[in-house]
Amino acid sequence: MVQAIDNIVTEAPLRGIRLAIGPAEALLPEESAGPTHEEQLVEQETAGHQRGRDEAAAEYEPQLAALRVELEQAKTEGANQQLQAIEETVQAQLAARLNELEAELIEFSTEAAIRLVHGLPISTGVIEAAIRETLEHCEQDAEVSVHLHPEDLKMLKSHQSELLKDSPHQRRVRYLEGKDVSRGGCLVETRCGVIDGRRETRAALLREAVSA
């Protein structure tokens, strides 16, 4: 095996000597070869494809943006319509409930008033008020008969009620005991019929008027 000489020393000029590739030169990388024709075609095709995608995206992006805006508007309008429908439903339900509460309140107030009146102790004033109210419905009659509970008639007489006194300027009124008349009320008999002024009858008429 021939060994390489690292240093050569000579006084004469060197002629006809060729340099051999040493270990260091052998380790240098070879120059890389350029891309092949097929690789160039693939690269061009890839670049063209990407360029086409970019151009298509640039062309359709405004249309896509407009479509997104339309979709958002449609969603907003749909949500507004749903909210409006919900609000109308709630308003209708609230109005119906308020009407129910109003009717219940009127009925409650009526019952409270009836109980309050019925809870009042029987007095001359209560009896006289019932008689006057009933007589207002028969002003054209010259003669009437007022039927009262025996205890009520007795109370009027004991307190010398003004209603029992005869007056030449008023119609003739007779006060009689009535077995079917409850305390605090009266029945007025006229030529045309009987006017019911009993407490229970007036309460029933009041309830009927309220519920109508």
Short mmCIF file of C-alpha atoms in Angstrom, two decimals:
data_model
loop_
_atom_site.label_atom_id
_atom_site.label_comp_id
_atom_site.label_asym_id
_atom_site.label_seq_id
_atom_site.Cartn_x
_atom_site.Cartn_y
_atom_site.Cartn_z
CA MET A 1 0.00 0.00 0.00
CA VAL A 2 1.45 3.36 -0.99
CA GLN A 3 1.45 5.95 1.76
CA ALA A 4 0.86 9.58 0.97
CA ILE A 5 3.60 12.04 1.70
CA ASP A 6 2.44 15.09 3.47
CA ASN A 7 5.46 17.38 2.82
CA ILE A 8 7.82 17.32 -0.15
CA VAL A 9 11.01 19.38 0.06
CA THR A 10 13.08 19.95 -3.10
CA GLU A 11 15.28 22.68 -4.55
CA ALA A 12 14.56 21.87 -8.20
CA PRO A 13 11.36 23.06 -9.86
CA LEU A 14 8.56 20.56 -10.03
CA ARG A 15 7.54 19.49 -13.51
CA GLY A 16 5.08 16.87 -14.64
CA ILE A 17 3.70 16.33 -11.17
CA ARG A 18 -0.04 15.85 -10.83
CA LEU A 19 -1.84 16.45 -7.58
CA ALA A 20 -3.79 13.50 -6.35
CA ILE A 21 -7.01 13.91 -4.40
CA GLY A 22 -6.24 13.49 -0.80
CA PRO A 23 -8.49 12.39 2.03
CA ALA A 24 -9.80 15.94 2.71
CA GLU A 25 -10.81 16.58 -0.88
CA ALA A 26 -12.51 13.22 -1.06
CA LEU A 27 -14.75 14.19 1.80
CA LEU A 28 -16.12 17.31 0.06
CA PRO A 29 -19.79 16.92 -0.98
CA GLU A 30 -20.57 16.57 -4.61
CA GLU A 31 -22.45 19.34 -6.29
CA SER A 32 -26.20 18.59 -6.17
CA ALA A 33 -27.91 17.98 -9.44
CA GLY A 34 -30.80 20.28 -10.52
CA PRO A 35 -34.48 19.22 -10.38
CA THR A 36 -35.62 16.73 -12.92
CA HIS A 37 -38.20 17.50 -15.59
CA GLU A 38 -40.85 15.54 -13.73
CA GLU A 39 -40.17 17.44 -10.52
CA GLN A 40 -40.45 20.73 -12.36
CA LEU A 41 -43.81 19.69 -13.82
CA VAL A 42 -45.12 18.68 -10.38
CA GLU A 43 -43.93 21.97 -8.89
CA GLN A 44 -45.55 23.98 -11.68
CA GLU A 45 -48.78 22.02 -11.35
CA THR A 46 -48.86 22.56 -7.58
CA ALA A 47 -48.20 26.27 -7.99
CA GLY A 48 -50.89 26.56 -10.66
CA HIS A 49 -53.38 24.72 -8.48
CA GLN A 50 -52.66 26.98 -5.50
CA ARG A 51 -52.88 30.05 -7.72
CA GLY A 52 -56.26 28.86 -9.01
CA ARG A 53 -57.53 28.35 -5.48
CA ASP A 54 -56.37 31.83 -4.48
CA GLU A 55 -58.06 33.39 -7.51
CA ALA A 56 -61.31 31.49 -6.86
CA ALA A 57 -61.26 32.49 -3.19
CA ALA A 58 -60.66 36.12 -4.14
CA GLU A 59 -63.51 35.97 -6.66
CA TYR A 60 -66.09 34.32 -4.40
CA GLU A 61 -65.09 35.91 -1.09
CA PRO A 62 -67.35 39.00 -1.61
CA GLN A 63 -70.26 36.73 -2.47
CA LEU A 64 -69.59 34.58 0.59
CA ALA A 65 -69.37 37.69 2.78
CA ALA A 66 -72.68 38.97 1.42
CA LEU A 67 -74.25 35.56 2.00
CA ARG A 68 -72.98 35.56 5.60
CA VAL A 69 -74.54 39.00 6.13
CA GLU A 70 -77.86 37.80 4.70
CA LEU A 71 -77.80 34.73 6.94
CA GLU A 72 -77.09 36.86 10.01
CA GLN A 73 -79.92 39.21 9.06
CA ALA A 74 -82.26 36.27 8.54
CA LYS A 75 -81.30 34.89 11.94
CA THR A 76 -81.83 38.30 13.54
CA GLU A 77 -85.19 38.80 11.85
CA GLY A 78 -86.27 35.30 12.80
CA ALA A 79 -85.24 35.90 16.39
CA ASN A 80 -87.09 39.22 16.42
CA GLN A 81 -90.22 37.55 15.06
CA GLN A 82 -89.98 34.85 17.71
CA LEU A 83 -89.50 37.45 20.44
CA GLN A 84 -92.45 39.44 19.13
CA ALA A 85 -94.63 36.33 19.08
CA ILE A 86 -93.57 35.47 22.62
CA GLU A 87 -94.28 39.03 23.78
CA GLU A 88 -97.74 38.99 22.19
CA THR A 89 -98.51 35.65 23.84
CA VAL A 90 -97.35 36.90 27.24
CA GLN A 91 -99.35 40.12 26.85
CA ALA A 92 -102.49 38.16 25.95
CA GLN A 93 -102.03 35.80 28.89
CA LEU A 94 -101.38 38.74 31.23
CA ALA A 95 -104.48 40.58 30.02
CA ALA A 96 -106.61 37.46 30.47
CA ARG A 97 -105.21 36.92 33.96
CA LEU A 98 -105.84 40.55 34.90
CA ASN A 99 -109.43 40.23 33.73
CA GLU A 100 -109.82 37.12 35.85
CA LEU A 101 -108.32 38.87 38.85
CA GLU A 102 -110.56 41.89 38.32
CA ALA A 103 -113.65 39.67 38.19
CA GLU A 104 -112.49 37.82 41.30
CA LEU A 105 -111.84 41.11 43.08
CA ILE A 106 -115.30 42.44 42.22
CA GLU A 107 -116.91 39.20 43.37
CA PHE A 108 -114.90 39.26 46.59
CA SER A 109 -115.84 42.90 47.23
CA THR A 110 -119.50 42.12 46.60
CA GLU A 111 -119.50 39.20 49.01
CA ALA A 112 -117.67 41.31 51.58
CA ALA A 113 -120.28 44.06 51.25
CA ILE A 114 -123.13 41.56 51.56
CA ARG A 115 -121.61 39.99 54.65
CA LEU A 116 -121.00 43.41 56.12
CA VAL A 117 -124.63 44.40 55.63
CA HIS A 118 -125.91 41.09 56.92
CA GLY A 119 -123.58 41.37 59.87
CA LEU A 120 -125.03 44.69 60.97
CA PRO A 121 -127.32 44.45 63.97
CA ILE A 122 -130.99 44.98 63.20
CA SER A 123 -131.94 48.52 64.15
CA THR A 124 -134.68 51.01 63.37
CA GLY A 125 -132.39 52.72 60.85
CA VAL A 126 -131.69 49.45 58.99
CA ILE A 127 -135.41 48.62 58.78
CA GLU A 128 -136.38 52.13 57.65
CA ALA A 129 -133.65 52.14 54.96
CA ALA A 130 -134.92 48.83 53.56
CA ILE A 131 -138.51 50.12 53.47
CA ARG A 132 -137.60 53.42 51.76
CA GLU A 133 -135.46 51.65 49.15
CA THR A 134 -138.29 49.25 48.30
CA LEU A 135 -140.95 51.97 48.20
CA GLU A 136 -138.92 53.83 45.56
CA HIS A 137 -139.96 51.15 43.06
CA CYS A 138 -143.67 51.88 43.49
CA GLU A 139 -143.94 55.65 43.61
CA GLN A 140 -147.06 55.75 41.41
CA ASP A 141 -149.16 53.62 43.74
CA ALA A 142 -151.47 55.56 46.06
CA GLU A 143 -151.87 52.71 48.52
CA VAL A 144 -149.41 49.95 49.38
CA SER A 145 -148.93 47.37 52.11
CA VAL A 146 -145.54 46.80 53.70
CA HIS A 147 -145.00 43.37 55.23
CA LEU A 148 -142.33 43.17 57.91
CA HIS A 149 -140.91 40.60 60.25
CA PRO A 150 -142.94 40.74 63.50
CA GLU A 151 -139.89 41.77 65.52
CA ASP A 152 -139.05 44.53 63.03
CA LEU A 153 -142.59 45.92 63.11
CA LYS A 154 -142.52 45.83 66.88
CA MET A 155 -139.21 47.73 66.88
CA LEU A 156 -140.59 50.45 64.61
CA LYS A 157 -143.59 50.93 66.85
CA SER A 158 -141.53 50.98 70.03
CA HIS A 159 -139.23 53.64 68.57
CA GLN A 160 -142.16 55.59 67.11
CA SER A 161 -140.71 55.56 63.61
CA GLU A 162 -141.65 58.45 61.33
CA LEU A 163 -142.69 55.92 58.68
CA LEU A 164 -145.64 54.82 60.78
CA LYS A 165 -147.14 58.28 60.94
CA ASP A 166 -149.82 59.19 58.42
CA SER A 167 -149.26 62.23 56.23
CA PRO A 168 -151.93 63.85 54.04
CA HIS A 169 -149.30 64.58 51.39
CA GLN A 170 -148.11 61.00 51.12
CA ARG A 171 -149.74 57.83 49.91
CA ARG A 172 -151.41 55.53 52.34
CA VAL A 173 -149.07 52.84 53.63
CA ARG A 174 -150.16 49.97 55.82
CA TYR A 175 -147.60 48.07 57.86
CA LEU A 176 -148.37 44.42 58.44
CA GLU A 177 -146.61 41.41 59.88
CA GLY A 178 -145.18 39.01 57.32
CA LYS A 179 -144.28 35.47 58.29
CA ASP A 180 -142.15 34.95 55.15
CA VAL A 181 -140.11 38.11 55.65
CA SER A 182 -136.65 37.82 57.21
CA ARG A 183 -135.37 40.43 59.61
CA GLY A 184 -134.05 43.62 58.08
CA GLY A 185 -136.12 43.30 54.91
CA CYS A 186 -139.66 43.78 53.67
CA LEU A 187 -142.24 42.85 51.05
CA VAL A 188 -144.26 45.68 49.49
CA GLU A 189 -147.61 44.72 48.04
CA THR A 190 -149.08 46.98 45.34
CA ARG A 191 -152.00 46.77 42.95
CA CYS A 192 -149.61 45.49 40.27
CA GLY A 193 -147.79 42.93 42.34
CA VAL A 194 -145.29 42.40 45.12
CA ILE A 195 -141.87 44.06 45.32
CA ASP A 196 -139.34 41.91 47.12
CA GLY A 197 -137.13 43.92 49.44
CA ARG A 198 -135.82 41.09 51.57
CA ARG A 199 -132.13 40.97 52.33
CA GLU A 200 -131.49 37.63 50.66
CA THR A 201 -133.28 38.76 47.50
CA ARG A 202 -131.29 41.97 47.26
CA ALA A 203 -128.06 40.02 47.82
CA ALA A 204 -128.96 37.57 45.03
CA LEU A 205 -129.74 40.44 42.64
CA LEU A 206 -126.43 42.08 43.48
CA ARG A 207 -124.49 38.88 42.78
CA GLU A 208 -126.34 38.42 39.51
CA ALA A 209 -125.56 41.98 38.43
CA VAL A 210 -121.88 41.55 39.23
CA SER A 211 -121.52 38.23 37.40
CA ALA A 212 -123.34 39.50 34.29
#
